[in-house]
Coordinates of C-alpha atoms and ligand atoms in Angstrom, one line a residue:
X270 CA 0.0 0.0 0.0
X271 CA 1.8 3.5 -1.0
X272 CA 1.9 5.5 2.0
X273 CA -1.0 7.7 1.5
X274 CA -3.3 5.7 0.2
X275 CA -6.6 4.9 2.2
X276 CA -10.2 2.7 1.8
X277 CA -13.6 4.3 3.2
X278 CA -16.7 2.2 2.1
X279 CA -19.3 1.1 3.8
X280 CA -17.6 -2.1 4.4
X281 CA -14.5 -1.2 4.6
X282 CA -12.0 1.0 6.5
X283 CA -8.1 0.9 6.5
X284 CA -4.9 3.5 6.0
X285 CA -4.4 6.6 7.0
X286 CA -7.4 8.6 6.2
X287 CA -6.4 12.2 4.8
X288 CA -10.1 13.7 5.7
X289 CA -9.8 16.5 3.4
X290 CA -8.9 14.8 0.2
X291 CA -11.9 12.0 1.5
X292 CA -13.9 15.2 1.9
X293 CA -13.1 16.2 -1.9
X294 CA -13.3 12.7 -3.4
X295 CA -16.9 12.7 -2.0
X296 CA -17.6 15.9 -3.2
X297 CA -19.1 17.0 0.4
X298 CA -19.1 20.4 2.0
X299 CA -16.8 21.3 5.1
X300 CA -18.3 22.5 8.4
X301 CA -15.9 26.1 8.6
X302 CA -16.4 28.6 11.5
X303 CA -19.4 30.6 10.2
X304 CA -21.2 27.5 10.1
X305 CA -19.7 26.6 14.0
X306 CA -21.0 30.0 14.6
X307 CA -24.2 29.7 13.0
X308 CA -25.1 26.5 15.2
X309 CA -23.5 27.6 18.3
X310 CA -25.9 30.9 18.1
X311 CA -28.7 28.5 17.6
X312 CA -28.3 25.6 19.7
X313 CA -26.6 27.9 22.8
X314 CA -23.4 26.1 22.8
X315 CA -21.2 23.9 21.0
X316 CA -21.1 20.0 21.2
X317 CA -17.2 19.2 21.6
X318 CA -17.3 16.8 18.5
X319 CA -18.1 19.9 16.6
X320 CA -16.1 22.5 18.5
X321 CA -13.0 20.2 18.2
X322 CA -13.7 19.4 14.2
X323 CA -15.0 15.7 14.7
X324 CA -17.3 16.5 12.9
X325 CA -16.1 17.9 9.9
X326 CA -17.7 17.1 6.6
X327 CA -21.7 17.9 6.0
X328 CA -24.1 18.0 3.2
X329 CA -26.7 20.7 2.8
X330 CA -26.5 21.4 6.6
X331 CA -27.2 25.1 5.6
X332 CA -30.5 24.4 4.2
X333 CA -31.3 22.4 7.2
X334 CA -30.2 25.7 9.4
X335 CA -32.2 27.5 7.2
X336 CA -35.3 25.4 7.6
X337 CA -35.4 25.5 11.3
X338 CA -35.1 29.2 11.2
X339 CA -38.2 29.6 8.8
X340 CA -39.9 27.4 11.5
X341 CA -40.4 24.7 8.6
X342 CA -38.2 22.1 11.1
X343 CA -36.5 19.1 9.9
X344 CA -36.0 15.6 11.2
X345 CA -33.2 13.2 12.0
X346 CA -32.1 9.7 10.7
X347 CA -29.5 7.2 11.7
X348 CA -29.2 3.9 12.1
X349 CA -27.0 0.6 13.1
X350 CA -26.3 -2.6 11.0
X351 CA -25.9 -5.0 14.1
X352 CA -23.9 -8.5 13.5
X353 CA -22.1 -8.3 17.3
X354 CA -21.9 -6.4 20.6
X355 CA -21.6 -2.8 19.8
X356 CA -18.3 -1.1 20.7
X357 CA -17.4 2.8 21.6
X358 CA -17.2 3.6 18.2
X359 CA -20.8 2.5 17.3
X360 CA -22.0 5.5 20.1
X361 CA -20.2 8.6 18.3
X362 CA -22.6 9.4 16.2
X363 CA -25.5 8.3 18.6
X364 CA -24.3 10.5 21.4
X365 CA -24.1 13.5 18.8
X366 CA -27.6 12.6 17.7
X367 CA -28.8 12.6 21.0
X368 CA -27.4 16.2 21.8
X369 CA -29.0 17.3 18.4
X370 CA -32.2 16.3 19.3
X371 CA -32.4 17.8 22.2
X372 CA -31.1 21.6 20.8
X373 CA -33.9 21.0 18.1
X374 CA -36.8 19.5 19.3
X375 CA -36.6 16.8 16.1
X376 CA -38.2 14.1 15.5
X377 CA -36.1 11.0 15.4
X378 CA -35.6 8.1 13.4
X379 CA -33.3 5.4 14.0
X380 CA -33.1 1.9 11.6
X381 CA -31.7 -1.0 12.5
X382 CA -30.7 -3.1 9.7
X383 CA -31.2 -6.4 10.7
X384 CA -31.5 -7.5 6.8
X385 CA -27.8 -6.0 5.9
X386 CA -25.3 -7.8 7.6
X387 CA -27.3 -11.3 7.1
X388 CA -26.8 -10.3 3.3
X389 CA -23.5 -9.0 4.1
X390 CA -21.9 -12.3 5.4
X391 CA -23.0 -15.8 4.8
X392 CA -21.7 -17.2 8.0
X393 CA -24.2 -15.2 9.7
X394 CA -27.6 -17.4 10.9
X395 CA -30.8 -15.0 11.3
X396 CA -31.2 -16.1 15.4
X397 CA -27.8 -15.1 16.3
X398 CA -28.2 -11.6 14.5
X399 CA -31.9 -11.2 15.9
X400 CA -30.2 -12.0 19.4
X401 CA -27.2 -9.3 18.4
X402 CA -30.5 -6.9 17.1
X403 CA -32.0 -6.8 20.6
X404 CA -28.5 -6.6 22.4
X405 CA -28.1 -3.4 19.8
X406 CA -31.4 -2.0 20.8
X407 CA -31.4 -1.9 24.4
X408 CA -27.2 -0.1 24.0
X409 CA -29.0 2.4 21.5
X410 CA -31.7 2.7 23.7
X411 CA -29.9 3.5 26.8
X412 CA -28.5 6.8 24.7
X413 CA -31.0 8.9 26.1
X414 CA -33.2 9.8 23.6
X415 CA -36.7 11.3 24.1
X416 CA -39.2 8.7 23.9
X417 CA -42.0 10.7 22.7
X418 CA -40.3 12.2 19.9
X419 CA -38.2 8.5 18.8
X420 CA -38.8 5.4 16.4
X421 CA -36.2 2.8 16.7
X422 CA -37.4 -0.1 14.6
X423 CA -36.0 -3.0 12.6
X424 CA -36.6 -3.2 9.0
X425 CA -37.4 -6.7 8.7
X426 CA -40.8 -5.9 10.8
X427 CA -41.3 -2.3 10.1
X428 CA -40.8 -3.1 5.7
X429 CA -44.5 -4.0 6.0
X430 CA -45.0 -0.3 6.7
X431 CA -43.1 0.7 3.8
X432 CA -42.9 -2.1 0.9
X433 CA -44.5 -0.3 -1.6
X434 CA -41.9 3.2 -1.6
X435 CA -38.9 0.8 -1.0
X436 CA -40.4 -1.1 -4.8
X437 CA -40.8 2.7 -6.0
X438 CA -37.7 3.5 -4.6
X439 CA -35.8 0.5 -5.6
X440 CA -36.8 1.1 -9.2
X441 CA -35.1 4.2 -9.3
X442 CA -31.6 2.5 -8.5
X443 CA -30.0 1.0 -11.4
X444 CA -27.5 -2.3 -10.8
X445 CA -24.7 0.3 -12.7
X446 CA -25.3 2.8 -9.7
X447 CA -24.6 0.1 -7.0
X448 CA -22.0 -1.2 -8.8
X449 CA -20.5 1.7 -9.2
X450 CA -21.0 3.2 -6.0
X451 CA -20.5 0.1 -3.5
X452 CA -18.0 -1.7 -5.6
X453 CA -20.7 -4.5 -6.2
X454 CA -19.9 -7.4 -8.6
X455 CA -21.2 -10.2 -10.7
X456 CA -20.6 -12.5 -7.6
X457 CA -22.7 -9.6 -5.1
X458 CA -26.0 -11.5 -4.3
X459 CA -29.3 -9.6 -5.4
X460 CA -30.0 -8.7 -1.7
X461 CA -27.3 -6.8 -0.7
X462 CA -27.7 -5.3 -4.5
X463 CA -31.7 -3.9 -3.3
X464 CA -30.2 -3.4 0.4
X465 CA -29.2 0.3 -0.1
X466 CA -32.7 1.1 -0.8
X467 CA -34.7 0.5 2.1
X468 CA -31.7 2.5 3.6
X469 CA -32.9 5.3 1.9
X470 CA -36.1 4.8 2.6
X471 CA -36.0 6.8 5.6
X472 CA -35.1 9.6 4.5
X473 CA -38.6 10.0 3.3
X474 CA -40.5 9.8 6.8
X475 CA -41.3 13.1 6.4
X476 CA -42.2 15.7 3.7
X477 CA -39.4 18.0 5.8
X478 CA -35.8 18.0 5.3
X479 CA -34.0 15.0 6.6
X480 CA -30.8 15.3 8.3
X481 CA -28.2 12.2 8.9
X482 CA -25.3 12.4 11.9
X483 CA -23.1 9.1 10.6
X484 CA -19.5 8.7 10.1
X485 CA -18.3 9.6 7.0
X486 CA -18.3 5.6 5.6
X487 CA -21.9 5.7 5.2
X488 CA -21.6 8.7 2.7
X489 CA -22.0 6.6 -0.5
X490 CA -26.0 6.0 0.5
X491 CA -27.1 9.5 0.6
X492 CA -25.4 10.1 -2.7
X493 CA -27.6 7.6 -4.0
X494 CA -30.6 8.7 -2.1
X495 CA -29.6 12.7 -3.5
X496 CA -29.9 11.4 -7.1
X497 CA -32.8 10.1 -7.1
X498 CA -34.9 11.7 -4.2
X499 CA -36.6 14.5 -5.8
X500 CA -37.4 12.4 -9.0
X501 CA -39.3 10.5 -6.1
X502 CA -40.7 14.0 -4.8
X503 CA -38.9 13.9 -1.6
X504 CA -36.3 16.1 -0.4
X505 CA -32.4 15.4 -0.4
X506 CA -31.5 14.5 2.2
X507 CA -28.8 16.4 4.7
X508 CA -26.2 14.5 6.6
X509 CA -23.4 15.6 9.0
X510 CA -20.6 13.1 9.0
X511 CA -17.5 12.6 11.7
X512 CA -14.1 10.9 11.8
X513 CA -13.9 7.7 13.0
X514 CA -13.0 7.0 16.6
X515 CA -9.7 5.3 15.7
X516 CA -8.8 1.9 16.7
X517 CA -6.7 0.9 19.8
X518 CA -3.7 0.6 17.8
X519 CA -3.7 3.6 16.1
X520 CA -4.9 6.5 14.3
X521 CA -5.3 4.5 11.0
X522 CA -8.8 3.0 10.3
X523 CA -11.4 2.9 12.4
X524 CA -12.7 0.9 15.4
X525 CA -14.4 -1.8 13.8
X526 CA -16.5 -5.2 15.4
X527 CA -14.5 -7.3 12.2
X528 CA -11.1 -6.6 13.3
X529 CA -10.1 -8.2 16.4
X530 CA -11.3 -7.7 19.8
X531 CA -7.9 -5.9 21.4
X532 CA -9.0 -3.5 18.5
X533 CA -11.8 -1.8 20.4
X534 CA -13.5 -1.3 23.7
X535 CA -16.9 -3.0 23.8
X536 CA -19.4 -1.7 26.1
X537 CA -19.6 -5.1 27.5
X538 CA -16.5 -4.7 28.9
X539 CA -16.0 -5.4 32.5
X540 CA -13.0 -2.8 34.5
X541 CA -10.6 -4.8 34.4
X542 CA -10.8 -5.7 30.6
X543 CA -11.1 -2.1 29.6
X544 CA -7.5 -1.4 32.0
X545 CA -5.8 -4.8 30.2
X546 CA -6.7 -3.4 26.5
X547 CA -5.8 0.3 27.1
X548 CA -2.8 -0.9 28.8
X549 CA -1.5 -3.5 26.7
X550 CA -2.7 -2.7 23.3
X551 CA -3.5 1.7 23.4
X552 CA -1.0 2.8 20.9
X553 CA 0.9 5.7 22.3
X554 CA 2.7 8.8 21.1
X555 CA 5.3 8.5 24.5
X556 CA 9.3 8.2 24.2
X557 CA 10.6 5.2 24.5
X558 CA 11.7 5.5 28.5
X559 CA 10.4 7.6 30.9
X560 CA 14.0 10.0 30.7
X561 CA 13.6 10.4 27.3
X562 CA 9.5 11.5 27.9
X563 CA 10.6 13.5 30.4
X564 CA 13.0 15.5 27.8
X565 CA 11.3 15.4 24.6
X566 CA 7.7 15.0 25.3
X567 CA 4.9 13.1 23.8
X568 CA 3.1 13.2 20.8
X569 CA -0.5 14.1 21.0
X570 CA -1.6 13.9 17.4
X571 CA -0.8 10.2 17.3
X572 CA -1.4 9.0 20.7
X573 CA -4.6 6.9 20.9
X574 CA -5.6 7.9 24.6
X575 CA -5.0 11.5 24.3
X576 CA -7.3 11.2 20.9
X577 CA -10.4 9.1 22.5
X578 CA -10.0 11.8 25.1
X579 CA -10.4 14.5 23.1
X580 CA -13.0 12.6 21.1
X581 CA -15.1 11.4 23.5
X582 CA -14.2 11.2 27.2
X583 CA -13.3 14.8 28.1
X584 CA -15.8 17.0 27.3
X585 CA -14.1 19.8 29.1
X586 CA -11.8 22.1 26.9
X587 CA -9.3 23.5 29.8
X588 CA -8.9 20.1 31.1
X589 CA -8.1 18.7 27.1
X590 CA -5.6 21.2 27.2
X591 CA -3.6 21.0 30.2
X592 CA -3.4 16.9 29.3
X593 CA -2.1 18.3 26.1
X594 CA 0.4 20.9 27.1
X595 CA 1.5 18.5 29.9
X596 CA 1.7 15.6 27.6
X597 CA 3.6 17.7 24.9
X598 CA 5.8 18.8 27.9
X599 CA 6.8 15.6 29.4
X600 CA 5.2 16.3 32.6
X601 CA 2.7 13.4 31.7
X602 CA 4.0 10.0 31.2
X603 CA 2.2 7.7 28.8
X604 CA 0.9 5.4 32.1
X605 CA -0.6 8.3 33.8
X606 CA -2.2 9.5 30.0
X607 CA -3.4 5.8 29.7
X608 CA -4.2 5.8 33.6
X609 CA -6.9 9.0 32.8
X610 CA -8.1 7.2 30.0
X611 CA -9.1 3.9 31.5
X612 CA -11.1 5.9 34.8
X613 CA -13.2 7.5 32.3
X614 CA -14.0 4.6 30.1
X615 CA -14.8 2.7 33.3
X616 CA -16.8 5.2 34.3
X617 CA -18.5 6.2 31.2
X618 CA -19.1 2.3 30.8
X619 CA -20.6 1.8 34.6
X620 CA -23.4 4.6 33.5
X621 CA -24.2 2.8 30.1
X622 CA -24.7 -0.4 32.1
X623 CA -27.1 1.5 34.5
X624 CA -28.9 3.4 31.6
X625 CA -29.0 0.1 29.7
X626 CA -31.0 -1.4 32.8
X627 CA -33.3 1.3 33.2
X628 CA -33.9 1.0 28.5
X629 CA -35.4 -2.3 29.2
X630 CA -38.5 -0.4 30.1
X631 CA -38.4 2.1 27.2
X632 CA -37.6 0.0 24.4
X633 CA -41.6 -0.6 24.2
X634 CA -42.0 3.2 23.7
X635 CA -39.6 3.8 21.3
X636 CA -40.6 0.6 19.1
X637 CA -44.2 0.7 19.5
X638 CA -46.0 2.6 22.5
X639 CA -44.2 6.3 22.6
X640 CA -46.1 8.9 20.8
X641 CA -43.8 8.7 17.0
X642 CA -43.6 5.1 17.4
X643 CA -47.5 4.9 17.3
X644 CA -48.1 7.2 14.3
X645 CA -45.1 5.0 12.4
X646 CA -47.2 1.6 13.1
X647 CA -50.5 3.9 11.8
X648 CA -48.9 4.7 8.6
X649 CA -48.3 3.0 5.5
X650 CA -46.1 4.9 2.8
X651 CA -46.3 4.4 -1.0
Ligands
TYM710 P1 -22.8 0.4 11.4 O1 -23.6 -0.5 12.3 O2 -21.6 -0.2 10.7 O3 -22.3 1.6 12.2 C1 -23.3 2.4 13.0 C2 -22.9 3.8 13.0 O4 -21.6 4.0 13.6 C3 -20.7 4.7 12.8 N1 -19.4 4.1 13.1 C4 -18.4 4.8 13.7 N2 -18.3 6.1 14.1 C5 -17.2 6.5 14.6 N3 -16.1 5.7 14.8 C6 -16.1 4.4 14.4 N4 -15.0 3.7 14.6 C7 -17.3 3.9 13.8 N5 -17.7 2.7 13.3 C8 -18.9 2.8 12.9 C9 -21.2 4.4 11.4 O5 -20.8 5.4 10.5 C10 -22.7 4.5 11.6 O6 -23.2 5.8 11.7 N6 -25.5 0.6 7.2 C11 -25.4 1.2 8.6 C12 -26.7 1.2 9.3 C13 -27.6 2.3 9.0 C14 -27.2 3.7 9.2 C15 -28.4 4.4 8.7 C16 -26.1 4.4 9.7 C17 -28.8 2.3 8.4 N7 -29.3 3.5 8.2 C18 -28.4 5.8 8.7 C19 -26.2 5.7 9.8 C20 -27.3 6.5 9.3 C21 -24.4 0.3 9.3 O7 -24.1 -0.8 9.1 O8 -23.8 1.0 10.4

C-alpha cells in the first residue's frame, strides 16, 4: 500500500485517512467557523465533537439551518447494521444525535438493519443476529433519547409499513449505480444489490428536510438517495458526518467489530478488561523510556488515549488542554495519559450499564408505545 493511500466504504476502512482529500473525493461540504457560529448561536453552545472538528464534513447542513429558522423544522435519521456487541465507536454518532435532538426538538428516526449484515456475510444465521438486534437495541436505547419524539425499529418488521416506496424507490436504482457506488460485482447476491434502498427509505418519513449524523463511511448511501430523491418527490436528504474514533492501535482506520477484539472497547466490557486493553494494546505517542518522555515530550496527534480523550471522554476544553500541554511537555507519562483514559472509560461504561437497565422499560416506547412510534405503526407509505 503507498503511503498515503486509504479505503472508506461502507464495508471497509483501512490507511491513513487524509479527511480533506476524503472530503473532496466525496464531493461534500466542510463545516468552517461561520457555520460553527451559525449553530453555536442557535443551539446555545457547541457540542465538543463539533467544536474540536470531529465533525467535519456535511451535506446541505445550511439548508437544514435555514429550515429550522423559517420554522419549517427538519427531522433526523440514523441507524445501526448489528452483527455483534456494539463497541465505543458505534456511540459517536448516537451521542451526537442525542445532543441534536435535544437543541432541536426533532423528531427522530433510528433503523436497525437487521436484513444488511445477514446479506452482508454468509456465515451469519438469522437467530444469532436477531439476538445481536436486541442486544443493539437496548445499548441504543440506553443513549437517552426522548421517547416521545423517537422510532427505533427494525426493517425486517417495520418493511411491512413501507414495501411499496422501498419497490418505488428501488426502481429508481440502477444495478450500474450500486456497482458503481459500492463496488458490487457479478458475484454480489441480489439482496445486498436492493439493500441500499430500504436504507434510503427513511429519509422519506417526512415531507421535511431529513438530516443524517453518521460517520463519513456511510456517505455513499445518501449520494444515492440525492440522485434520485426529488425524482421520487422527496427532499435530499442532509447529513453531518465525523471521523472515525480510531482503533486501539492507532490513528489508521477505524474501530471496527470485524477486526479483532484488542482492536476496540466493547461496552460489554468489565474494568478490568477495559484497563488490560488500554494498557496493553493503546498505541501511544510516548518516548521510549520515561528520561527520554521527560525531555522530549509526547506526541498528541498520534497517541490513541489522548485522541479518544479529546473525542469522546473529556468534554471539558481546559482540562483537554492541560493533558495536552502537559503531555507535549513531558510532565505526563504515557501510564498516567493511559491511567486517565481507562477511569473515564470505566466510568463512562458503569453509567451505560445503568442506563442500559433502566432501557429495558423504554424499548416498548420507542418501538411501538411512545407517541412517534404509534403514528409509524399507523402509517403506510407508498
Ligand atoms: P454500522 O452498524 O456499521 O455503524 C453504526 C454507526 O456507527 C458509525 N461508526 C463509527 N463512528 C465513529 N467511529 C467508528 N469507529 C465507527 N464505526 C462505525 C457508522 O458510520 C454508523 O453511523 N448501514 C449502517 C446502518 C444504517 C445507518 C443508517 C447508519 C442504516 N441507516 C443511517 C447511519 C445512518 C451500518 O451498518 O452502520
Amino acid at each position: 500500500m503507498a503511503e498515503d493511500s486509504f479505503t472508506v466504504t461502507p464495508w471497509e476502512v483501512s490507511g491513513k485517512i487524509d479527511y480533506d482529500k476524503l472530503r473532496r473525493d466525496f464531493g461534500t461540504g466542510a463545516i468552517d467557523d461561520g457555520m460553527r457560529e451559525r449553530m453555536k448561536k442557535i443551539c446555545g453552545s457547541l457540542h465538543p465533537m463539533l467544536s474540536r472538528g470531529f465533525f467535519f464534513s456535511q451535506r446541505d447542513l445550511k439548508l437544514v439551518l435555514d429550515d429550522h429558522e423559517a420554522g419549517k423544522g427538519f427531522f433526523l435519521y440514523t441507524g445501526r447494521g448489528p452483527s455483534k456487541a456494539m463497541h465505543i465507536g458505534h456511540l459517536v454518532p448516537l451521542i451526537f444525535t442525542r445532543w441534536l435532538q435535544e437543541k432541536f426538538k426533532a423528531d427522530l428516526y433510528i433503523e436497525i438493519t437487521d436484513d444488511e449484515k445477514y446479506l452482508f456475510k454468509r456465515e451469519y444465521q438469522w437467530e444469532e443476529l436477531q439476538a445481536a438486534t436486541r442486544d443493539n437495541i437496548l445499548d441504543i436505547a440506553a443513549v437517552g433519547f426522548d421517547p416521545e419524539r423517537t422510532f427505533i425499529f427494525k426493517d425486517s418488521e417495520y418493511v411491512k409499513n413501507v414495501y411499496p416506496l422501498l419497490l418505488r424507490t428501488s426502481r429508481k436504482i440502477t444495478h450500474s449505480t450500486v456497482k458503481a457506488v459500492f463496488g458490487f460485482d457479478e458475484s454480489t447476491n441480489i439482496g445486498l444489490s436492493f439493500y441500499p434502498a430500504y436504507q434510503a427509505v427513511p429519509t422519506f418519513f417526512e415531507k421535511r428536510r431529513c438530516l443524517i449524523p453518521c460517520a463519513i463511511d456511510q456517505d455513499p448511501y445518501w449520494r444515492v438517495q440525492r440522485d434520485i430523491a426529488e425524482s421520487l418527490g422527496f427532499m435530499k436528504t442532509a447529513a453531518i458526518h465525523s471521523k472515525f474514533l480510531p482503533p486501539l492501535q492507532g490513528v489508521e482506520g477505524k474501530m471496527s467489530s470485524s477486526a479483532g477484539l484488542e482492536t476496540s472497547i466493547l461496552l460489554t466490557d468489565d474494568e478490568k478488561t477495559v484497563k488490560n486493553k488500554v494498557n496493553k494494546y493503546a498505541f501511544s505517542g510516548g518516548q521510549p523510556t520515561v528520561e527520554e518522555h521527560r525531555k522530549l515530550g509526547g506526541n498528541p496527534d498520534i497517541d490513541v488515549p489522548y485522541q479518544w480523550l479529546s473525542i469522546l471522554f473529556e468534554p471539558e476544553d481546559k482540562k483537554l488542554k492541560q493533558i495536552h500541554d502537559d503531555y507535549r511537555a513531558g510532565k505526563l507519562l504515557t501510564g498516567e495519559l493511559k491511567a486517565i483514559l481507562i477511569e473515564r472509560i470505566n466510568s463512562f461504561l458503569k453509567e451505560h450499564r445503568e442506563r442500559r437497565k433502566k432501557a429495558e422499560k423504554e424499548i416498548d416506547s420507542f418501538m411501538y408505545k411512545g407517541k412517534l412510534a404509534k403514528e409509524m405503526w399507523g402509517r403506510t407509505y407508498y
